[in-house]
Short mmCIF file of C-alpha atoms and ligand atoms in Angstrom, two decimals:
data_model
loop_
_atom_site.label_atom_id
_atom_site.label_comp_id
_atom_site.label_asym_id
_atom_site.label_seq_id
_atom_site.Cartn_x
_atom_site.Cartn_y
_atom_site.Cartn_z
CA UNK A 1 14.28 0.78 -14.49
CA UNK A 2 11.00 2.25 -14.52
CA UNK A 3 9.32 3.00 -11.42
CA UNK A 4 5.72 3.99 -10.28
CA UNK A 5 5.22 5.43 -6.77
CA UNK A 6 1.76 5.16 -5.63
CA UNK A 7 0.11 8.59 -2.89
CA UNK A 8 0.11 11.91 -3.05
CA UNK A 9 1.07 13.14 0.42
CA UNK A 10 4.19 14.22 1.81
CA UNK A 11 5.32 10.83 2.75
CA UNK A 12 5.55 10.31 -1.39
CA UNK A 13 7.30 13.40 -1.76
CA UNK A 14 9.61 12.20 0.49
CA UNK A 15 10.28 8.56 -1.19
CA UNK A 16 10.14 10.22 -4.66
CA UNK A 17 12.88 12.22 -3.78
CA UNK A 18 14.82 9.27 -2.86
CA UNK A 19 14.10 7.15 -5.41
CA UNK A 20 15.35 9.72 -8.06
CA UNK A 21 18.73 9.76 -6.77
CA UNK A 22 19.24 6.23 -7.56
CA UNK A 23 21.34 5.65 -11.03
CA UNK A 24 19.28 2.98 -11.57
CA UNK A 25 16.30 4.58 -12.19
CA UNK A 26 14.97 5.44 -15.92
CA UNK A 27 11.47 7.18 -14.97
CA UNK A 28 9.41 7.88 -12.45
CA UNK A 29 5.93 8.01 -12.39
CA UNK A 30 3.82 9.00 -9.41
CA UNK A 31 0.16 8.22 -9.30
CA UNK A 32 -1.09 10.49 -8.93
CA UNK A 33 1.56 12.62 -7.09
CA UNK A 34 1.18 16.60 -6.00
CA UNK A 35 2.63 19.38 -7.56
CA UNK A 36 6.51 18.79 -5.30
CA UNK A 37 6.29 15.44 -7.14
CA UNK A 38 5.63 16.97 -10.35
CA UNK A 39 9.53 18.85 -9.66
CA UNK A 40 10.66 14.93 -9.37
CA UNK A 41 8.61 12.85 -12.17
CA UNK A 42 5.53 12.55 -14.14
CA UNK A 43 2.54 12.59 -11.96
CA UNK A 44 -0.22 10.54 -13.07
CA UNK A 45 -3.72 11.40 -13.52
CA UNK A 46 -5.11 7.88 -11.17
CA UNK A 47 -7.48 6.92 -8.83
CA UNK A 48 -5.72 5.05 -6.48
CA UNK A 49 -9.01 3.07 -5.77
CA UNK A 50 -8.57 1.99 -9.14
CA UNK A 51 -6.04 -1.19 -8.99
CA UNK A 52 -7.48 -2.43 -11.90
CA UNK A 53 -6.61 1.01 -14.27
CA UNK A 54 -3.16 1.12 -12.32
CA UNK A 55 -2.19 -2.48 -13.35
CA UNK A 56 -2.75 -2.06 -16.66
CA UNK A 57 -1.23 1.28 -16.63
CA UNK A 58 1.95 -0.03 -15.72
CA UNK A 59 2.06 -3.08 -17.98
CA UNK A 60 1.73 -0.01 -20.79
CA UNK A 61 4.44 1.65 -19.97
CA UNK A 62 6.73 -1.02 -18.88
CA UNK A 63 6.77 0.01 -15.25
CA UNK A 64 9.22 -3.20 -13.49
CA UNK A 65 9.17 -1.97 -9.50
CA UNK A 66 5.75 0.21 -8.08
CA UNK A 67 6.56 1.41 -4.47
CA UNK A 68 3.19 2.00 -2.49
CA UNK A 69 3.05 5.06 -0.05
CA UNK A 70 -0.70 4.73 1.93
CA UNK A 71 -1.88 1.91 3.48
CA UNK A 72 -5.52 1.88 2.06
CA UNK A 73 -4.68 0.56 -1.61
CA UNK A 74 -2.05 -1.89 0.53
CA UNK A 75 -5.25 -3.49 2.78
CA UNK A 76 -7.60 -3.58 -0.13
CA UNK A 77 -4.81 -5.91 -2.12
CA UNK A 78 -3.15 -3.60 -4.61
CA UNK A 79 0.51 -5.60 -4.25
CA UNK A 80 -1.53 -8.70 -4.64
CA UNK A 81 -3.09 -7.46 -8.26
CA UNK A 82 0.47 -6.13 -9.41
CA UNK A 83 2.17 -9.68 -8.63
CA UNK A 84 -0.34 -11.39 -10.01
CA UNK A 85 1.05 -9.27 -13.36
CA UNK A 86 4.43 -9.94 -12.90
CA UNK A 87 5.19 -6.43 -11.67
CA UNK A 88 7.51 -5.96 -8.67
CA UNK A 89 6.31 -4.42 -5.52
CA UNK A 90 7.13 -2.80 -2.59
CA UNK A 91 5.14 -2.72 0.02
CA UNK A 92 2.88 -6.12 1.56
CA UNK A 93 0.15 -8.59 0.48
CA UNK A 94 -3.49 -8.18 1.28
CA UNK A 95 -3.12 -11.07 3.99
CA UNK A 96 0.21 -9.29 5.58
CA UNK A 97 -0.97 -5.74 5.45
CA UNK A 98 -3.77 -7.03 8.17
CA UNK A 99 -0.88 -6.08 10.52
CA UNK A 100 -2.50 -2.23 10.14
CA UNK A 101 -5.48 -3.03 8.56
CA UNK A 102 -6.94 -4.92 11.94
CA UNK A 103 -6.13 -4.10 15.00
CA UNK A 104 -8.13 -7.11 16.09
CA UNK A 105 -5.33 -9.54 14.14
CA UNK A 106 -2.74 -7.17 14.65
CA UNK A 107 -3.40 -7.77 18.47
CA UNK A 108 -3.71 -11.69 18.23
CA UNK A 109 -0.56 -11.74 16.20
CA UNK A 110 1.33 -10.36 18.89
CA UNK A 111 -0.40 -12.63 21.56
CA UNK A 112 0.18 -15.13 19.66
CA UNK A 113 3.91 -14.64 18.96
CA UNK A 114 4.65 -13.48 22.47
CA UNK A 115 5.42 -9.60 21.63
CA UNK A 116 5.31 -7.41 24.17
CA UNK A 117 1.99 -5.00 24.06
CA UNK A 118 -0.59 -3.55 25.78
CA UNK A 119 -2.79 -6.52 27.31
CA UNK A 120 -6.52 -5.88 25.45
CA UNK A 121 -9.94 -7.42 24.81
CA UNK A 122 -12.06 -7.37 21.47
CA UNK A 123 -15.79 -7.21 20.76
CA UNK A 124 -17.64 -6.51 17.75
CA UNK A 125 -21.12 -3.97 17.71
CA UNK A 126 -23.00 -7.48 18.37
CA UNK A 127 -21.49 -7.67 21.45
CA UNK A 128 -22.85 -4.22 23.29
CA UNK A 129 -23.86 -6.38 27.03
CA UNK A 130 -20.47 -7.77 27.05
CA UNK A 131 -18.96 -4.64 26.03
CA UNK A 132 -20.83 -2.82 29.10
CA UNK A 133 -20.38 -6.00 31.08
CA UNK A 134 -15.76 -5.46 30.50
CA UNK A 135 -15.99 -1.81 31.28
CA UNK A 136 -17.96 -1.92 34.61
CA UNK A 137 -14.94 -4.24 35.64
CA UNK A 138 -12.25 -2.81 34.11
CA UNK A 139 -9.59 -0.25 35.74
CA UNK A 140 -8.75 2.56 34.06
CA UNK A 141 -7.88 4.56 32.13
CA UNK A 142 -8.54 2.11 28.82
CA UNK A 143 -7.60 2.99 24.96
CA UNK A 144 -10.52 2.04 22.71
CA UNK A 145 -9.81 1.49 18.86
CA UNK A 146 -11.71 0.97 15.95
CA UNK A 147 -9.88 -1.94 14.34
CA UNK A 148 -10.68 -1.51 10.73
CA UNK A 149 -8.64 1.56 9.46
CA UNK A 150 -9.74 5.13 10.49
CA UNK A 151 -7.09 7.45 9.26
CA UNK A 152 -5.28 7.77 12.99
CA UNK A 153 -8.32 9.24 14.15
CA UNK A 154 -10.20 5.84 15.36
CA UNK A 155 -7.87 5.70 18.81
CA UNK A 156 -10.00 7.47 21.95
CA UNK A 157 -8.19 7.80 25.85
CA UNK A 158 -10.47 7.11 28.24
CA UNK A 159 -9.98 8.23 31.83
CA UNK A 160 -13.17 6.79 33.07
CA UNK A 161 -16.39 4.95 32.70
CA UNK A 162 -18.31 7.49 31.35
CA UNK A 163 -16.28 8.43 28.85
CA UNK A 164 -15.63 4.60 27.73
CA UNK A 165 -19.01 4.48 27.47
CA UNK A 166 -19.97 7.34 25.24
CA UNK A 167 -16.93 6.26 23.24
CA UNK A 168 -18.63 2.65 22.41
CA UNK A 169 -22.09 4.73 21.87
CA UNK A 170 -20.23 7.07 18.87
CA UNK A 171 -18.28 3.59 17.60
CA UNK A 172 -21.40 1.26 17.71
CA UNK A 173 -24.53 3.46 17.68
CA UNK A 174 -24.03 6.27 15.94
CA UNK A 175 -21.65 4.98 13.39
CA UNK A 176 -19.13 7.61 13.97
CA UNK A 177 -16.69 5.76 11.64
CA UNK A 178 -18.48 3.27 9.76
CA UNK A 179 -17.50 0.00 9.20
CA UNK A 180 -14.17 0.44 10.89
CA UNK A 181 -15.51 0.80 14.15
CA UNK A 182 -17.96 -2.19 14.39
CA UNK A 183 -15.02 -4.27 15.48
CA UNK A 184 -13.11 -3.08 18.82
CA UNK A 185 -10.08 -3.13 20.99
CA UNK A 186 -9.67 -2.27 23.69
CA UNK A 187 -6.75 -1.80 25.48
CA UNK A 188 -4.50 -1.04 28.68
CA UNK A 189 -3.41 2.34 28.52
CA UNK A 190 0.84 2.63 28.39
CA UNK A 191 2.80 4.88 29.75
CA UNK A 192 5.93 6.16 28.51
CA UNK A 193 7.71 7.62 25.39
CA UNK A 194 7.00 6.72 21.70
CA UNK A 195 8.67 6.01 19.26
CA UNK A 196 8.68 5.31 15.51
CA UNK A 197 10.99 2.41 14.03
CA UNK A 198 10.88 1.31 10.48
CA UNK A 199 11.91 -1.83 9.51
CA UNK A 200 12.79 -2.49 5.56
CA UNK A 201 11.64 -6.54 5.06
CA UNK A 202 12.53 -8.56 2.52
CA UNK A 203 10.65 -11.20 4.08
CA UNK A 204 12.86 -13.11 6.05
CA UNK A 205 15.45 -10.50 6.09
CA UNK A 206 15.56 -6.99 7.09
CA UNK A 207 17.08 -3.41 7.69
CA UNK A 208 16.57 -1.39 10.72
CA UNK A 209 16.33 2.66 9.27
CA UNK A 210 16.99 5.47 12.20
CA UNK A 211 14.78 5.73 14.55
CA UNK A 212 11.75 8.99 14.69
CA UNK A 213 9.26 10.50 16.88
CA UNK A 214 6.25 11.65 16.00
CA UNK A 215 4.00 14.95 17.36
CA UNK A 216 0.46 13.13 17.36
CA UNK A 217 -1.51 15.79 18.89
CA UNK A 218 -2.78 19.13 17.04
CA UNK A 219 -1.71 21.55 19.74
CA UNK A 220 1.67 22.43 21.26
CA UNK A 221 2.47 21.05 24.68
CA UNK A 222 0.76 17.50 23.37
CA UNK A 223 -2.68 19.22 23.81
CA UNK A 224 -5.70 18.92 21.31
CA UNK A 225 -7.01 16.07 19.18
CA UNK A 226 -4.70 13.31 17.52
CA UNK A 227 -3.93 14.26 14.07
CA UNK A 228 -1.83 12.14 11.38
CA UNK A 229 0.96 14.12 12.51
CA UNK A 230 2.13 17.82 13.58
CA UNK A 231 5.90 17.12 13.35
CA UNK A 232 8.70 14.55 13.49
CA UNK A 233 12.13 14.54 14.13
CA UNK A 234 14.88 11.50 13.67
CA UNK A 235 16.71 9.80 15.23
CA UNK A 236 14.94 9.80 18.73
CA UNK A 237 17.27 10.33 21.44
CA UNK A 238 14.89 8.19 23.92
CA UNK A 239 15.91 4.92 21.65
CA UNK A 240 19.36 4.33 22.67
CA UNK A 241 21.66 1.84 21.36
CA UNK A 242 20.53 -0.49 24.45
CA UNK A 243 16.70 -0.16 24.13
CA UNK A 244 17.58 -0.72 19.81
CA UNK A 245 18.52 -3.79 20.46
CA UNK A 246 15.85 -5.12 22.98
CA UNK A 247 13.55 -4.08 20.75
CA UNK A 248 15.42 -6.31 17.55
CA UNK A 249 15.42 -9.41 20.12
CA UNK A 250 11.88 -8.86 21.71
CA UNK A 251 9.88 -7.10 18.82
CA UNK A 252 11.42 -7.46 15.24
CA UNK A 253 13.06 -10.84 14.86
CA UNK A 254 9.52 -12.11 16.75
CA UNK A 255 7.90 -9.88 14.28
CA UNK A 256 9.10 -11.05 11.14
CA UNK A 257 9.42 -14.67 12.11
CA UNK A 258 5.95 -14.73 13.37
CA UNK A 259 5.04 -13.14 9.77
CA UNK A 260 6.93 -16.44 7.96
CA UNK A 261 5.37 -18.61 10.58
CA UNK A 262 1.69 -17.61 9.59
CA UNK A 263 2.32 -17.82 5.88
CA UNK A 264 2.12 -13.92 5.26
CA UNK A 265 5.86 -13.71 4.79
CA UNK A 266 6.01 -9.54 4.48
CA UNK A 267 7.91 -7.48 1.79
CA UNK A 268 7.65 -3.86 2.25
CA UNK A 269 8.04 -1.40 5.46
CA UNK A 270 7.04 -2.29 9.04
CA UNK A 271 6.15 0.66 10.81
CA UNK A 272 6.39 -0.52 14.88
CA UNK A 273 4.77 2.05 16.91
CA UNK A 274 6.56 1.57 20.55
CA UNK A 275 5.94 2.97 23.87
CA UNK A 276 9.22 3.03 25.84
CA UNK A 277 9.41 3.34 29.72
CA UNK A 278 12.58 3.03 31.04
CA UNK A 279 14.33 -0.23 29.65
CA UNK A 280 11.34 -1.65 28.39
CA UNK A 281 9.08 -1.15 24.96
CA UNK A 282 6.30 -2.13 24.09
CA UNK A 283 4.42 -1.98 20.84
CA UNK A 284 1.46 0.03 20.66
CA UNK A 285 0.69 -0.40 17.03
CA UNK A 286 2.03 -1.63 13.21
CA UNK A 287 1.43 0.08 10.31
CA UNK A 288 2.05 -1.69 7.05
CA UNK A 289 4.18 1.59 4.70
CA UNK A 290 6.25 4.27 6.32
CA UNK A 291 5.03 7.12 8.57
CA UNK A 292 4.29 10.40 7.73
CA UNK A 293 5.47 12.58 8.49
CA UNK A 294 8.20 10.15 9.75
CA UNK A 295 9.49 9.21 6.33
CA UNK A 296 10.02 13.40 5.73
CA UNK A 297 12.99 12.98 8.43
CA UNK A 298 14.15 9.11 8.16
CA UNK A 299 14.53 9.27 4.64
CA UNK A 300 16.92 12.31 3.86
CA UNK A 301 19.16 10.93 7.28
CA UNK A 302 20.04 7.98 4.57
CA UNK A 303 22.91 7.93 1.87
CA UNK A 304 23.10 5.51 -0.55
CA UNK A 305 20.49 3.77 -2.92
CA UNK A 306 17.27 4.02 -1.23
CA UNK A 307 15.92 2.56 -4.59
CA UNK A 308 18.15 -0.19 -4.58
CA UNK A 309 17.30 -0.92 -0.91
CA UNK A 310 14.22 -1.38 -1.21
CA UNK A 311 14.03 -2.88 -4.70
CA UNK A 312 16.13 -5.69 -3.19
CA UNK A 313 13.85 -5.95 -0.70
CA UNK A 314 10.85 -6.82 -3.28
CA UNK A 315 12.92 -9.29 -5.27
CA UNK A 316 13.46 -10.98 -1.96
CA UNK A 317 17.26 -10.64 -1.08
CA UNK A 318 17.78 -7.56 0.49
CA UNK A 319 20.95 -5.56 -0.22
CA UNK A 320 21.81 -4.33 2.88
CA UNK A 321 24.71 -2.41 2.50
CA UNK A 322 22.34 -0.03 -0.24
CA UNK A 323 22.10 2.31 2.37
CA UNK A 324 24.27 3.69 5.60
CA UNK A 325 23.23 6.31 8.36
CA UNK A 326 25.42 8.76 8.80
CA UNK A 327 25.41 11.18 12.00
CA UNK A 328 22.73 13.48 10.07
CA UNK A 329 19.70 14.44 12.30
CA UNK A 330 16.51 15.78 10.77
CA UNK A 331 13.20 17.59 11.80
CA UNK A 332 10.32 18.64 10.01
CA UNK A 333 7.39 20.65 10.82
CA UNK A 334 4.02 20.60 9.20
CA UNK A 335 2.11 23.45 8.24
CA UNK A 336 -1.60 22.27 8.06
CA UNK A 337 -4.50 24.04 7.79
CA UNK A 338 -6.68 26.51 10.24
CA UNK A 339 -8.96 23.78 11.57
CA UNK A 340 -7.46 20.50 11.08
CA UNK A 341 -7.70 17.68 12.29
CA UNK A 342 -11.50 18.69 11.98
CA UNK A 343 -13.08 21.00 9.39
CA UNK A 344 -10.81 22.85 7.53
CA UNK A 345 -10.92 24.75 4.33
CA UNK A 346 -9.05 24.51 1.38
CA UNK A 347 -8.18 26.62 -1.76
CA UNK A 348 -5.65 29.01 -0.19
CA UNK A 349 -3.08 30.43 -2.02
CA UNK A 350 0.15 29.54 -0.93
CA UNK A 351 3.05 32.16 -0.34
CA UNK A 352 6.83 32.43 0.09
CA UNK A 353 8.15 29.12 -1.36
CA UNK A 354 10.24 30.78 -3.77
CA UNK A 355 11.95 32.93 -0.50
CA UNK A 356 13.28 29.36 1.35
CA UNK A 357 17.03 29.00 2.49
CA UNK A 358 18.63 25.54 0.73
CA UNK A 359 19.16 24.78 4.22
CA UNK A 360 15.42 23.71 4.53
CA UNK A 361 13.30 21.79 1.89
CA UNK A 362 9.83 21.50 1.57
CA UNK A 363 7.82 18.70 0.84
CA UNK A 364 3.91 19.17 -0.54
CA UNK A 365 1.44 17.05 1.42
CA UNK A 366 -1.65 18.35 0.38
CA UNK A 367 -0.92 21.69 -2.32
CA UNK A 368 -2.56 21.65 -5.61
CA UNK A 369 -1.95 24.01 -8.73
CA UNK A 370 -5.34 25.70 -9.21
CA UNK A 371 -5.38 28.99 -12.18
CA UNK A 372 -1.03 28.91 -12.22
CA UNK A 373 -1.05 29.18 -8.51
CA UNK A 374 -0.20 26.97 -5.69
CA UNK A 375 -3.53 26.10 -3.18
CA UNK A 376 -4.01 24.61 -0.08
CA UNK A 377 -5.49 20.88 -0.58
CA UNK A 378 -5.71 18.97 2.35
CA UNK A 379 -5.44 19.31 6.16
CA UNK A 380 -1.72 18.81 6.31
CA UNK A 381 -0.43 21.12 3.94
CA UNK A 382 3.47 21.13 3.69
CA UNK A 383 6.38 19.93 5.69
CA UNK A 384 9.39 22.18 6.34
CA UNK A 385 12.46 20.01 6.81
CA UNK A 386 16.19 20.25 7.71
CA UNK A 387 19.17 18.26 8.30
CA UNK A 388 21.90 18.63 9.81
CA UNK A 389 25.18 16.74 10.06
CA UNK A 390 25.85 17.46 13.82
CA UNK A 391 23.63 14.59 15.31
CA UNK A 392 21.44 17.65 17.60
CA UNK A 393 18.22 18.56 16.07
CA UNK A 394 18.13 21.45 17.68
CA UNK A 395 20.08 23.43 14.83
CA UNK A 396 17.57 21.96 12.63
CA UNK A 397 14.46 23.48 14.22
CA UNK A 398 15.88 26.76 14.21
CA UNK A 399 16.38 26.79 10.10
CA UNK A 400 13.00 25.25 9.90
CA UNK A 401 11.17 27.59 12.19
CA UNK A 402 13.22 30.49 10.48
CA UNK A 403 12.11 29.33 7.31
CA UNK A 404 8.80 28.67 8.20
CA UNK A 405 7.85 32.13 9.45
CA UNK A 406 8.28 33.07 5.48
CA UNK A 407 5.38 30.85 4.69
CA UNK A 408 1.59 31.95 4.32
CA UNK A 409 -1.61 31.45 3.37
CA UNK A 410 -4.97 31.84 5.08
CA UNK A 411 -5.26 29.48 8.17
CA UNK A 412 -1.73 28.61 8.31
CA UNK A 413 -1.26 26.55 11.82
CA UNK A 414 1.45 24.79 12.95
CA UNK A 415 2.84 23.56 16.15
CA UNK A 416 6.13 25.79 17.76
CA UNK A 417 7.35 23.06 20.05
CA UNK A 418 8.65 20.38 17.41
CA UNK A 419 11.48 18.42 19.38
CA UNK A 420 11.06 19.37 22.35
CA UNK A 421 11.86 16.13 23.71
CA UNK A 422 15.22 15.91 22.34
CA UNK A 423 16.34 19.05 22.81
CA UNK A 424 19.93 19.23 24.14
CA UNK A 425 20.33 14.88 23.87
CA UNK A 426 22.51 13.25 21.28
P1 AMP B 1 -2.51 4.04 17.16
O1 AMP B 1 -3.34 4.42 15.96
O2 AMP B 1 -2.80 2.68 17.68
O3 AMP B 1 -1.06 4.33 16.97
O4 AMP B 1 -2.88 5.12 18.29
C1 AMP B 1 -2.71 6.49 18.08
C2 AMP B 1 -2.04 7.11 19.27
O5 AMP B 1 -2.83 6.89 20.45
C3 AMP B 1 -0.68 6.53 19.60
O6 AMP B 1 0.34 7.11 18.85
C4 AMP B 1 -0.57 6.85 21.07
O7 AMP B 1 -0.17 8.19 21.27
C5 AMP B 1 -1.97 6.68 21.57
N1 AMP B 1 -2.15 5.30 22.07
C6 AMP B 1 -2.58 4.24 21.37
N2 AMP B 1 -2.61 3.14 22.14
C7 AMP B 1 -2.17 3.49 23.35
C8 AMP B 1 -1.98 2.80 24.59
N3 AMP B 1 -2.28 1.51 24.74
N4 AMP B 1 -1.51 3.52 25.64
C9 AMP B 1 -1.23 4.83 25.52
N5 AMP B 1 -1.41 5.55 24.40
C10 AMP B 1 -1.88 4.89 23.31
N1 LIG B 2 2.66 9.61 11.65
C1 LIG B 2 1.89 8.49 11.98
C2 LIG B 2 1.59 7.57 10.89
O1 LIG B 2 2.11 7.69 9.80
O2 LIG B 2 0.81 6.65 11.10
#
């Protein structure tokens, strides 16, 4: 079959080099892909803001199955404008992706359906006197979110009034993300682990893949602003087999019920953010496609047909012995650049790729081919990964940091303390 893969960050990378070991697959085209894509398929010259020019794209070139990487194309109704086509899809409707694309629903949802999370309030910018009004009475410290989508940057920690307040000020007043942030939550502040579990839905079915953790902040030691991601390793240690399946009973099977119950039955991946403490987790957000860099280190822990998997999962009967998980562990680190997550430049050249071990790989995240040479592109740059069959990821942060000391270009920051947490656990 013919596939397209919509995205062009690492995440894509990482499915494209999935979906080309399947021996199903005829062609694939990514739209519009970077240049580690380009070593995989035939990027494609798109807008992904253009559904309209992708649709018809497809229906050109016969494409059966598109797999969609970001979230923004999957809020503003992309899957809904390929169905309506008779294309196959992976990845939700307009009405299901609300799960990430309000935080406001997303919340309700979970009230609603009786999954554990943080207990929260909303108001919208009409609302600044009862805004005030909540945080004079409040105890803190509280987590205020934009709930339209903000790029993982909309989410501020509050340890006190003040800072609440100026928080709501940037948000409301001076527009600090648009749209996105003139509808609020905000929220009890969790403490505890996360944790990253992605959950392949067919709509009323669904496969559990390893478990990840995330590095959120820009700095080692946690420190610094949040970022899209520093670093991720997988499986997390802190989800053990017990907490797994508390989380199944109290979080997915509510999860995808409540999704049938509401009419948005959901095809596609659902990301569940957790915060564990002890035996219990709670979820601290959805997203509505895999994580990045998550899917870097999920994805190559898989054997199988990841295609299949989740091609099954679109046509609404979900195969799930396409894929097993071995005892492989993996952990990637991202190289991003000298600034990020705030101004950064771009344009670099990029050296040493030709000089890595085959015990690493490296995905592109944001690299472009500029005069025959490889450039920096984005804020997160590449992501150095390794696996490793012994189930400690502690072997595989030593090839990636070895490997990673071979890269450079101007800028070059990355974290040193990737997987720290699990360090030394099985
Ligand atoms: P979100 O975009 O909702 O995942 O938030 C981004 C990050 O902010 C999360 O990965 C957490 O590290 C942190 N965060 C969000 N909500 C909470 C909460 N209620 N308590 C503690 N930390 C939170
Ligand atoms: N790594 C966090 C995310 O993909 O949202």
């Amino acid at each position: 079959m013919k596939v397209a893969l919509i995205g062009s960050g690492g995440r894509e990378h990482a499915l494209a080099k999935e979906i080309v070991k399947s021996k199903n697959l005829d062609k694939l085209f990514i739209i519009p892909g970077n240049p580690g894509t380009a070593q995989l398929g035939l990027n494609v010259d798109l807008d992904i803001g253009e559904h309209e020019k992708i649709v018809d794209f497809c229906l050109a070139n016969e494409i059966e199955f598109i797999v969609i990487g970001p979230e923004q194309p999957l809020v503003d109704g992309l899957t809904d404008k390929c169905l309506e086509k008779g294309i196959k899809v992976f990845g939700p409707s307009k009405q299901a992706a609300r799960l990430e694309g309000s935080k406001k629903y997303s919340k309700e949802f979970m009230l609603r359906h009786k999954i554990p999370t943080a207990d929260f309030s909303s108001f919208t910018i009409g609302e600044k006197s009862a805004v005030l009004n909540y945080l004079n009475k409040t105890t803190y410290p509280v987590v205020i979110k934009t709930s339209g989508l903000a790029a993982g940057k909309g989410v501020a920690i509050c340890p006190n009034l003040e800072s609440a307040s100026s928080t709501i000020k940037d948000y409301f007043e001076h527009n600090k993300f648009g749209k996105s942030g003139h509808e609020i939550v905000i929220e009890q502040f969790l403490e505890g682990e996360e944790a990253s579990i992605f959950v392949v839905s067919s709509g009323n079915d669904y496969v559990i893949l390893p478990s990840s953790q995330d590095h959120k902040r820009a700095f080692d030691n946690d420190y610094g602003p949040n970022t899209g991601g520093m670093g991720a390793y997988s499986p997390a240690p802190v989800v053990t087999d017990e907490i797994l399946n508390s989380i199944e009973q109290k979080i997915i099977k509510p999860t995808i019920d409540g999704l049938i119950k509401d009419h948005t039955p959901y095809i596609g991946c659902i990301y569940i953010g957790v915060m564990i403490k002890g035996a219990d987790a709670k979820v601290v957000e959805y997203n509505c496609r895999f994580g990045d860099p998550e899917a870097q280190v999920v994805l190559p822990n898989l054997e199988g047909d990841f295609l299949e998997l989740i091609y099954s999962a679109a046509c609404g009967k979900i195969n799930k012995d396409a894929v097993r998980f071995e005892n492989y562990s993996s952990l990637c680190v991202v190289a991003a650049s000298g600034g990020y997550p705030e101004e950064y430049k771009k344009g670099f050249e990029i050296h040493g790729l030709d000089n890595i071990s085959k015990d690493c790989y490296v995905y592109h995240a944001g690299t472009k081919i500029k005069n025959e040479k490889l450039v920096t592109d984005g804020g997160r740059v590449l992501a150095i990964t390794s696996s490793d069959k012994s189930g400690d990821v502690s072997a595989c942060r030593e090839k990636v940091y070895a490997q990673l000391a071979k890269i450079k270009y101007d800028g070059i920051h990355y974290r040193n303390d990737i997987g720290f947490r699990a360090l030394g656990k099985k």
